[in-house]
CSV table of N, CA and C in Angstrom, one decimal:
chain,number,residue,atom,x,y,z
A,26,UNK,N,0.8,-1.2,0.0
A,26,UNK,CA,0.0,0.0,0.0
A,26,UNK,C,0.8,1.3,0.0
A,27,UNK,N,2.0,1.2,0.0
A,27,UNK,CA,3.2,2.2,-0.2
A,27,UNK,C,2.7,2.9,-1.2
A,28,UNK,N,2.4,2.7,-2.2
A,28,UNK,CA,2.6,3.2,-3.9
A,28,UNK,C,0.9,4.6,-3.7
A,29,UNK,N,-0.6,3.7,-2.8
A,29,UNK,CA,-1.2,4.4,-2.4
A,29,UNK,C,-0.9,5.8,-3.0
A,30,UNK,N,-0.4,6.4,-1.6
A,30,UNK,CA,-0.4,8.0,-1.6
A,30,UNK,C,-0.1,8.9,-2.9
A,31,UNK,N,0.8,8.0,-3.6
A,31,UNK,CA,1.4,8.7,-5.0
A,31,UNK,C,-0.1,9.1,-5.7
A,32,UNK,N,-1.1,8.3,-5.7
A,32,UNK,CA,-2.1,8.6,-6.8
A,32,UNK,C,-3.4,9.4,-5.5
A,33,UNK,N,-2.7,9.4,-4.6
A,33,UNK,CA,-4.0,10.3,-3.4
A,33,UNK,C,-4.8,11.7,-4.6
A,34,UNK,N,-3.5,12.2,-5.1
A,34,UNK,CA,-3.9,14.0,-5.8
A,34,UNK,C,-4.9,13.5,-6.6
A,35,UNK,N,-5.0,12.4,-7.4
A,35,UNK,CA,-6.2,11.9,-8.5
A,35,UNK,C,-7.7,11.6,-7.8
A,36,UNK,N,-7.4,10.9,-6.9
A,36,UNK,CA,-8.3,11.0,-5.7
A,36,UNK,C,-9.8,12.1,-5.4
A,37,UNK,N,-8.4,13.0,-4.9
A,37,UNK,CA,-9.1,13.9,-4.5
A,37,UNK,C,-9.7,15.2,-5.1
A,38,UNK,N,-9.1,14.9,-7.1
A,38,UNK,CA,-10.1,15.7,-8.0
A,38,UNK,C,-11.2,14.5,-8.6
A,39,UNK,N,-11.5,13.4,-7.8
A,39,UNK,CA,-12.7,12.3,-8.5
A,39,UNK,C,-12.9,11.8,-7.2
A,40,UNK,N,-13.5,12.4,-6.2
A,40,UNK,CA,-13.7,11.6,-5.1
A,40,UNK,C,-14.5,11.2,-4.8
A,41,UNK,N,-15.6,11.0,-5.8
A,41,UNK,CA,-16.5,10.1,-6.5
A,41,UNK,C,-16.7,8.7,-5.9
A,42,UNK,N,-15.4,8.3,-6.9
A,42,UNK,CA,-15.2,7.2,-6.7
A,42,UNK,C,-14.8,6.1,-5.3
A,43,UNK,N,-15.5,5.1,-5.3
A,43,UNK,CA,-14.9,4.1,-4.2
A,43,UNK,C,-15.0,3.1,-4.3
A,44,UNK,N,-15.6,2.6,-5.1
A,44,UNK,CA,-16.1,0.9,-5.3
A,44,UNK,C,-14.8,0.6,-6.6
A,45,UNK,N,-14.1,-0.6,-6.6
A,45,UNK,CA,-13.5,-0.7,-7.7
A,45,UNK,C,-14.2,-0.9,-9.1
A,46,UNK,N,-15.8,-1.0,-8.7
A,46,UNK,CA,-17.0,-1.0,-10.0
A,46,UNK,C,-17.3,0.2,-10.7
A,47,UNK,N,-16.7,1.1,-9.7
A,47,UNK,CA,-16.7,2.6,-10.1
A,47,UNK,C,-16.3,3.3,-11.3
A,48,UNK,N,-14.3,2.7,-10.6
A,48,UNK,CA,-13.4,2.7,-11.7
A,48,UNK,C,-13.3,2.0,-12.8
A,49,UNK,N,-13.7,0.7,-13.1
A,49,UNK,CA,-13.8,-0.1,-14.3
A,49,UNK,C,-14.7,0.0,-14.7
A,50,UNK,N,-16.1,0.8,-14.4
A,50,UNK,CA,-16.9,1.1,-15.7
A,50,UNK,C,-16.2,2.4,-16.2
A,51,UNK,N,-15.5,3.3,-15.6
A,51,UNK,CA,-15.1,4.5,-16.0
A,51,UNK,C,-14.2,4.1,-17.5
A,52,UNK,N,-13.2,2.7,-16.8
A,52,UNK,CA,-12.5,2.4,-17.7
A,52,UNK,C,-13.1,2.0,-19.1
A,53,UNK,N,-14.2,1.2,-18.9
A,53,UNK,CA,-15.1,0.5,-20.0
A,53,UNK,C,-15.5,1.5,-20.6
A,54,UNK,N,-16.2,2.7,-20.2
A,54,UNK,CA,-16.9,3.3,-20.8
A,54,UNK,C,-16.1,4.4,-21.9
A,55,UNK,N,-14.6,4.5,-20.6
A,55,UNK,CA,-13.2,5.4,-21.8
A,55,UNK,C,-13.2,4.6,-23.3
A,56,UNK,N,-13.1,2.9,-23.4
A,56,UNK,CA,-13.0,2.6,-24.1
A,56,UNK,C,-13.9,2.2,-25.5
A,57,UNK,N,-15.1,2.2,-24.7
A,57,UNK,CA,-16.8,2.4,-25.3
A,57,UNK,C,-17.2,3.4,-24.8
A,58,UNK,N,-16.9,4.7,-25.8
A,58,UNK,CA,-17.4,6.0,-25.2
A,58,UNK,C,-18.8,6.0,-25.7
A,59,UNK,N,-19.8,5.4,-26.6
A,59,UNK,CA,-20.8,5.2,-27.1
A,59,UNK,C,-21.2,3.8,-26.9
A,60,UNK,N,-22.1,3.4,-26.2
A,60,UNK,CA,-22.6,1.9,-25.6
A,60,UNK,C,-23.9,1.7,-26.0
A,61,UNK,N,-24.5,0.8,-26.5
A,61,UNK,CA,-25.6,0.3,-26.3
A,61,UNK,C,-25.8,-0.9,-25.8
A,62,UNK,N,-26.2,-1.0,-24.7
A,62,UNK,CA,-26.3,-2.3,-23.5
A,62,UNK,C,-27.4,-2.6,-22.6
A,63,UNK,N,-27.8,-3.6,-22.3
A,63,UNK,CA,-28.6,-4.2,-20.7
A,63,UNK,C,-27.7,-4.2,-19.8
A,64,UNK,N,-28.2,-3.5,-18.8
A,64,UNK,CA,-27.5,-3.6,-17.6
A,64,UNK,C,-26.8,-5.0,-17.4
A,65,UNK,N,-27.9,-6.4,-17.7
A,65,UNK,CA,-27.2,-7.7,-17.7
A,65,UNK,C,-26.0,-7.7,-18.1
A,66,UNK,N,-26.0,-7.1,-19.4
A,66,UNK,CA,-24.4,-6.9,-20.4
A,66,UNK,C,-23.5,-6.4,-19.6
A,67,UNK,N,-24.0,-5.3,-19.1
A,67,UNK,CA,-22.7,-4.4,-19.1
A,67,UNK,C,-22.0,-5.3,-18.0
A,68,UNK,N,-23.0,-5.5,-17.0
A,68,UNK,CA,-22.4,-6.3,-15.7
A,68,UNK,C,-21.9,-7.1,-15.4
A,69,UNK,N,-21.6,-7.9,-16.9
A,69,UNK,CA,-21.1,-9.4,-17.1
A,69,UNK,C,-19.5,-8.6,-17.6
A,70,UNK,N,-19.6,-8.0,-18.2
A,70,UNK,CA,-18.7,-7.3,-19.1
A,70,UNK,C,-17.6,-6.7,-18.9
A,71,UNK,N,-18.4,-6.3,-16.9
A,71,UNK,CA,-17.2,-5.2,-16.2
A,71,UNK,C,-17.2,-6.1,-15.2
A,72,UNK,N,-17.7,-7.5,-14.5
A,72,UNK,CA,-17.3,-8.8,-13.9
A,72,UNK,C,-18.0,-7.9,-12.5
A,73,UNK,N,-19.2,-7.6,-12.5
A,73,UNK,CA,-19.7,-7.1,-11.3
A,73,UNK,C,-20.9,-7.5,-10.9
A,74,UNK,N,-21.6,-7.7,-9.6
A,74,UNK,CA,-23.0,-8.4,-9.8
A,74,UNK,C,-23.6,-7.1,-10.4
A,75,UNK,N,-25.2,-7.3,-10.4
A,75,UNK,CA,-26.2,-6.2,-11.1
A,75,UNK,C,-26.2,-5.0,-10.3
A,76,UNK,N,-26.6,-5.5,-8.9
A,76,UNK,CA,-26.5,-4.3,-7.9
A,76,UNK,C,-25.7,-3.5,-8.1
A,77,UNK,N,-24.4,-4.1,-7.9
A,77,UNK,CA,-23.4,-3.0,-7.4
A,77,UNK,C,-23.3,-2.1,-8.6
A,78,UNK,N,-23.2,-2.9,-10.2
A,78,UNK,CA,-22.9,-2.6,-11.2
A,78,UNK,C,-24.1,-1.0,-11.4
A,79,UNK,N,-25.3,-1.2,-10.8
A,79,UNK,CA,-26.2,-0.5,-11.0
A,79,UNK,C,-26.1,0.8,-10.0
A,80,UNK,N,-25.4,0.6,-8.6
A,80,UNK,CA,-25.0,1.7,-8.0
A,80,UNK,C,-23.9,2.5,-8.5
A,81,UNK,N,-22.8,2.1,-9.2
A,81,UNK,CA,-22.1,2.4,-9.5
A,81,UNK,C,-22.2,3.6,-11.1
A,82,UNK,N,-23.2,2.8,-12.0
A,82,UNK,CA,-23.7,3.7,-13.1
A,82,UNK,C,-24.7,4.8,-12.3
A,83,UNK,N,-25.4,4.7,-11.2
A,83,UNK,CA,-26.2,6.4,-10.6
A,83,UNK,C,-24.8,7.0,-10.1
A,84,UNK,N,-24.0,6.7,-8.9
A,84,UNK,CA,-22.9,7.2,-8.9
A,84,UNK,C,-22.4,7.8,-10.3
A,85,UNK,N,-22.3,7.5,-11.3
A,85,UNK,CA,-21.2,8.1,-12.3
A,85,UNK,C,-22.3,9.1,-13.1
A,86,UNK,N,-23.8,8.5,-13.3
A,86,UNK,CA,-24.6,9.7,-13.7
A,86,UNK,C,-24.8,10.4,-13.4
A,87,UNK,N,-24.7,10.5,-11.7
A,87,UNK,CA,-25.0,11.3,-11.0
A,87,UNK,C,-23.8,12.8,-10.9
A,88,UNK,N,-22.8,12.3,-11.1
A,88,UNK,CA,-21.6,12.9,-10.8
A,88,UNK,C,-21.5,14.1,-12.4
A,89,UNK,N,-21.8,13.2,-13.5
A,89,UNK,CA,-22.5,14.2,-14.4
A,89,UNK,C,-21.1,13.5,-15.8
A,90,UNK,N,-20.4,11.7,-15.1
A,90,UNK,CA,-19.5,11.1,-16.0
A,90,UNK,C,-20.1,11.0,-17.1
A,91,UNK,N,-21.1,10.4,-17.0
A,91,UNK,CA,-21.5,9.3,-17.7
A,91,UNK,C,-23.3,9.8,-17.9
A,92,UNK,N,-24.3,10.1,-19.3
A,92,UNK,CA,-25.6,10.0,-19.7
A,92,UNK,C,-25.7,8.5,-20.2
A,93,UNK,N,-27.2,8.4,-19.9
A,93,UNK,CA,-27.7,6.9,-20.7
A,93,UNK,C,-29.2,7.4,-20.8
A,94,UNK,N,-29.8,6.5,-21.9
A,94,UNK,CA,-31.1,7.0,-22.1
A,94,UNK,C,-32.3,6.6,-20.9
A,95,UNK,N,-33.5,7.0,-21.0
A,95,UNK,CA,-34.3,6.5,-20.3
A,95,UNK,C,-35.2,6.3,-21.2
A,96,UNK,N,-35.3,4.6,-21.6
A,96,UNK,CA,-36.4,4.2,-22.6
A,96,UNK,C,-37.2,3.2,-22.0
A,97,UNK,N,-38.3,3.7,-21.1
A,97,UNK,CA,-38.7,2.4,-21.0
A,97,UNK,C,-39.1,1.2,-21.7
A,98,UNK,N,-38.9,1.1,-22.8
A,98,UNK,CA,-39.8,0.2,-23.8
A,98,UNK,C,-38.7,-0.9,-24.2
A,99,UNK,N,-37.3,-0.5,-24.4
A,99,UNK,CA,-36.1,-0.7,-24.3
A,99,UNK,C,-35.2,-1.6,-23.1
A,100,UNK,N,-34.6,-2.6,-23.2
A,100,UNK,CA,-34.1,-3.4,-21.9
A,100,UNK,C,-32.4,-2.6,-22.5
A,101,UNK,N,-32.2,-2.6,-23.3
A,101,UNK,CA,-30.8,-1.7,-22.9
A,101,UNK,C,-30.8,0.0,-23.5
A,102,UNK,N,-30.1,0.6,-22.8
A,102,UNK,CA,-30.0,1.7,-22.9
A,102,UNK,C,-28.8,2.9,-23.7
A,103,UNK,N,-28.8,3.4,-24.2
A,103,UNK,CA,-27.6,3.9,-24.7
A,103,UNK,C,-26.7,5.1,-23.5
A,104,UNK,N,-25.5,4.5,-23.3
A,104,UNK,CA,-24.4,5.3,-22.4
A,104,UNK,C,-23.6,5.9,-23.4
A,105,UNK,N,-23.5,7.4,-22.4
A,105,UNK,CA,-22.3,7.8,-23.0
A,105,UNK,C,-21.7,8.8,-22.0
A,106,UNK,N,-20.4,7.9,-22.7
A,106,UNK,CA,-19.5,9.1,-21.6
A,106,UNK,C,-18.9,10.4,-21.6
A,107,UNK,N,-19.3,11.3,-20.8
A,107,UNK,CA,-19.0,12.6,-20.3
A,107,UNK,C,-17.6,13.1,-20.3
A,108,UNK,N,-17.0,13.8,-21.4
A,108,UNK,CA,-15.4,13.9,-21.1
A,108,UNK,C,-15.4,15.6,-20.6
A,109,UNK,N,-15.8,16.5,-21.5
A,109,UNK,CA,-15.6,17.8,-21.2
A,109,UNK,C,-15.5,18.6,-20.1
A,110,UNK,N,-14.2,19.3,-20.1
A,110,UNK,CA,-13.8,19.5,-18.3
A,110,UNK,C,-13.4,18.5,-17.4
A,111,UNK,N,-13.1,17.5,-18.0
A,111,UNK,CA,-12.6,16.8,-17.0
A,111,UNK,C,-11.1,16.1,-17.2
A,112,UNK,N,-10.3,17.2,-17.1
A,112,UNK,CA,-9.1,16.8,-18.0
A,112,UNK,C,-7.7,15.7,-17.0
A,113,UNK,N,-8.6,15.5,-15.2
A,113,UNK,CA,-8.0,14.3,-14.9
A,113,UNK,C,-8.2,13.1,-15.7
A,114,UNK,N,-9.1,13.1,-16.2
A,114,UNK,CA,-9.0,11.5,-16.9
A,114,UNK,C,-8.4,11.0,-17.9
A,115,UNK,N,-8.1,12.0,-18.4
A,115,UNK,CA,-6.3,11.4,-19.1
A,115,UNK,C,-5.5,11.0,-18.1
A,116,UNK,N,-4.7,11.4,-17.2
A,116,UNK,CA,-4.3,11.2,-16.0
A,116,UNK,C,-4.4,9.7,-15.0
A,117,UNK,N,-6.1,9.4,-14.7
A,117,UNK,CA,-6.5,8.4,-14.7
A,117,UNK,C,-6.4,7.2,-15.5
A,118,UNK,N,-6.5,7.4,-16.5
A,118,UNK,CA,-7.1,6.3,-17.5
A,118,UNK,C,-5.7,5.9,-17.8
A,119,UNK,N,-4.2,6.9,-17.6
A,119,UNK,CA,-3.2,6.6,-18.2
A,119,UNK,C,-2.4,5.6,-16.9
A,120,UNK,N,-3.3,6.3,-15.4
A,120,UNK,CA,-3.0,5.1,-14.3
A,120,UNK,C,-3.1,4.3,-14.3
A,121,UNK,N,-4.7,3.8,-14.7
A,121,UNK,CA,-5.3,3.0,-14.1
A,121,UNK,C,-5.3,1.5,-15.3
A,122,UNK,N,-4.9,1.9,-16.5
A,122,UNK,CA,-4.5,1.1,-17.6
A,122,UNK,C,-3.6,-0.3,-17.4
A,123,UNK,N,-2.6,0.3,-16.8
A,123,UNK,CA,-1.7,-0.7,-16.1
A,123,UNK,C,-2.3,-1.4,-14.9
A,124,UNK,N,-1.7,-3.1,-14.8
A,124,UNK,CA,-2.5,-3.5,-13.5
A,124,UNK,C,-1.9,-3.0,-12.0
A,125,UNK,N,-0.2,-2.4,-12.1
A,125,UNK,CA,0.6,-1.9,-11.3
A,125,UNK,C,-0.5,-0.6,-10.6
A,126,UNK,N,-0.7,0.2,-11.5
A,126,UNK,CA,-1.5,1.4,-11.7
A,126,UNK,C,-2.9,1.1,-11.2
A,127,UNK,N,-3.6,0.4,-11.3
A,127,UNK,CA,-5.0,0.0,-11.5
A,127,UNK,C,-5.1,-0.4,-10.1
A,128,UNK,N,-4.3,-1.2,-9.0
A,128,UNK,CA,-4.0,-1.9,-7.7
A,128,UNK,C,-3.5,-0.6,-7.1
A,129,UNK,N,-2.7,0.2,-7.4
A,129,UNK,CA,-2.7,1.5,-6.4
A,129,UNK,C,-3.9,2.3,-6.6
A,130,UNK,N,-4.6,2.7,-7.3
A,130,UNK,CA,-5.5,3.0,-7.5
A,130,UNK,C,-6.5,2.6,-6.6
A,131,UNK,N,-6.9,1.2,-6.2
A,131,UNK,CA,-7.9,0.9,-5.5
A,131,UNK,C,-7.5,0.8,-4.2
A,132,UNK,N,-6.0,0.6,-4.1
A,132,UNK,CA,-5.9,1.1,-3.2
A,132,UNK,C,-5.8,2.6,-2.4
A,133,UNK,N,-5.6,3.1,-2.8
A,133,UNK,CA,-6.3,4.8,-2.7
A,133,UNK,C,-7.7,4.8,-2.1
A,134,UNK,N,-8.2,4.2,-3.4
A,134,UNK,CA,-10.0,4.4,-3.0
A,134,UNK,C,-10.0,3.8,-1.9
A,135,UNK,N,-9.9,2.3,-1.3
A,135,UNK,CA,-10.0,1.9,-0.5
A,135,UNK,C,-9.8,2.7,0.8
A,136,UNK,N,-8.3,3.2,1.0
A,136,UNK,CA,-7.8,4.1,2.1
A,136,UNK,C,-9.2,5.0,2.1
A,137,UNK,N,-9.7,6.1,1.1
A,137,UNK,CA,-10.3,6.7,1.3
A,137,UNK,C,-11.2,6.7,1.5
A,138,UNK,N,-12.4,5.7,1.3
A,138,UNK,CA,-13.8,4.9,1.7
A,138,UNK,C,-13.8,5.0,3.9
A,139,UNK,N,-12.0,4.0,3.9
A,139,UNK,CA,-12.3,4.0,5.4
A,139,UNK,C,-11.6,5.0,6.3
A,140,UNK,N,-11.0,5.9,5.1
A,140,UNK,CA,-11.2,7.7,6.3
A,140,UNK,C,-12.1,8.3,6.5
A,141,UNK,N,-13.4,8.2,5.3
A,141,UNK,CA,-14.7,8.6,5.6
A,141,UNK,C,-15.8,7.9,6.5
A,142,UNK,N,-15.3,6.3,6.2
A,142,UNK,CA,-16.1,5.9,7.1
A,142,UNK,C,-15.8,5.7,8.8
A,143,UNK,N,-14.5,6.4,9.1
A,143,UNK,CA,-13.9,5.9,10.3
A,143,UNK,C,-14.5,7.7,10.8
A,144,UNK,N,-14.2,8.7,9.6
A,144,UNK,CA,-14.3,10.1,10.0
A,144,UNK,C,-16.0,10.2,10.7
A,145,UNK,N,-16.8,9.7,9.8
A,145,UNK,CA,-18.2,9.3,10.1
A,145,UNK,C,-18.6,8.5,11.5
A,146,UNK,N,-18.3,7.6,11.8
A,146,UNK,CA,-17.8,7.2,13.0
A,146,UNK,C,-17.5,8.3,14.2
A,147,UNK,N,-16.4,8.7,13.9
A,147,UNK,CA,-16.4,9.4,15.1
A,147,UNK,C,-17.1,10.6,15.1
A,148,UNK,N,-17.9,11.2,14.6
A,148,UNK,CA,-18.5,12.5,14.3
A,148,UNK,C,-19.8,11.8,15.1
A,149,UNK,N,-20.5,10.5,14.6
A,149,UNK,CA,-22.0,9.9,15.3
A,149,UNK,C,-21.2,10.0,16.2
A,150,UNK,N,-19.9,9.4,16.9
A,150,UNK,CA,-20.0,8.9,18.6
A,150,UNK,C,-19.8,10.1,19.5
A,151,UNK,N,-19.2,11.3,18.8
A,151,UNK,CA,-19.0,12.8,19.3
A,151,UNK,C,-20.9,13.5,19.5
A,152,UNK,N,-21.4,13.1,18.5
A,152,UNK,CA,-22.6,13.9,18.4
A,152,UNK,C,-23.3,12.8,20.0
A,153,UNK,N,-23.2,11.5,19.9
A,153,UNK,CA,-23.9,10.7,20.9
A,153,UNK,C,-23.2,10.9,22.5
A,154,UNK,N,-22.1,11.1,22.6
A,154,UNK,CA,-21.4,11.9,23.5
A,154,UNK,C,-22.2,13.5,24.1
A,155,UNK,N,-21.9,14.4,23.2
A,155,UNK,CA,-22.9,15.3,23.7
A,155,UNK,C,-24.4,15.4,24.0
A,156,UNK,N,-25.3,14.1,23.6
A,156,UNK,CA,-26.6,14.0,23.7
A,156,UNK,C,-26.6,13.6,25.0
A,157,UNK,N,-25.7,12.8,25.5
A,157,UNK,CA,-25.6,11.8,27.0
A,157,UNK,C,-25.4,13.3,27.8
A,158,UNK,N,-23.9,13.7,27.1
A,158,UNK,CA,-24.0,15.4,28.4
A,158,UNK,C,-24.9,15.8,28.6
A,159,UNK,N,-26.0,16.0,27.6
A,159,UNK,CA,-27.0,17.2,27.8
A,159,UNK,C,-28.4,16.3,28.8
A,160,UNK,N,-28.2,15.0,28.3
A,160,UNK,CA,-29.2,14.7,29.1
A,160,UNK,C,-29.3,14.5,30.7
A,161,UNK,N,-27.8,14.5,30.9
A,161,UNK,CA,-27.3,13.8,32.4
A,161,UNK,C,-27.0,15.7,33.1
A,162,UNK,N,-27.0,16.7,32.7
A,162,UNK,CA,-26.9,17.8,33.3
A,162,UNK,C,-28.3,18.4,33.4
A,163,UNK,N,-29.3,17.7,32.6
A,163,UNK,CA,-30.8,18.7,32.8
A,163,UNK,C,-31.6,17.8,33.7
């Protein structure tokens, strides 16, 4: 986990990301910047169950990576991915290409996932700390 911190700066202009499903649809979709797929597809394709695969594409639409259509009539949808203004992903894509690159990378994410979830943590047990003061002084 040494190598980590080197890719931290990429991080924390995509800090989006945390699932390693995150980053390899990012990757999939660099490489099929115009998609026509079922979620079944895509999720076999990027080796992820449906769920995660499907949290991961609101994560990236949401973020404003990645459009797909909304057809209901249609079981797959057309994706496409969002480049303009976002000139880390050259940067990324040129990391994360390699599997040297691609393993520090998640490892990143990883570290990062449990600074938030550790940060989160102590913020509930500080907020549940003051609720016990206030109750035990009134």
């Amino acid at each position: 986990m040494a190598k980590a911190p080197r890719f931290q700066h990429l991080l924390t202009s995509i800090g989006v990301l945390r699932h390693p499903c995150d980053l390899d649809l990012l990757l999939f979709f660099h490489r099929h910047p115009h998609a026509l797929l079922t979620s079944d597809r895509l999720a076999a394709y990027v080796g992820y169950d449906l769920n995660q695969t499907a949290r991961s594409l609101d994560l990236l639409t949401d973020a404003g990576f990645l459009k797909r259509s909304q057809n209901p009539t249609h079981a797959a949808r057309m994706y496409v991915l969002q480049t303009s203004g976002t000139g880390w992903l050259a940067s990324l894509i040129d990391v994360a290409s390699t599997p040297e690159g691609r393993r520090s990378l998640l490892d990143a994410m990883k570290e990062a996932s449990e600074a938030e979830a550790s940060h989160a943590e102590s913020t509930q047990s500080d907020v549940l700390r003051r609720a016990r003061r206030r109750t035990s002084v009134s």
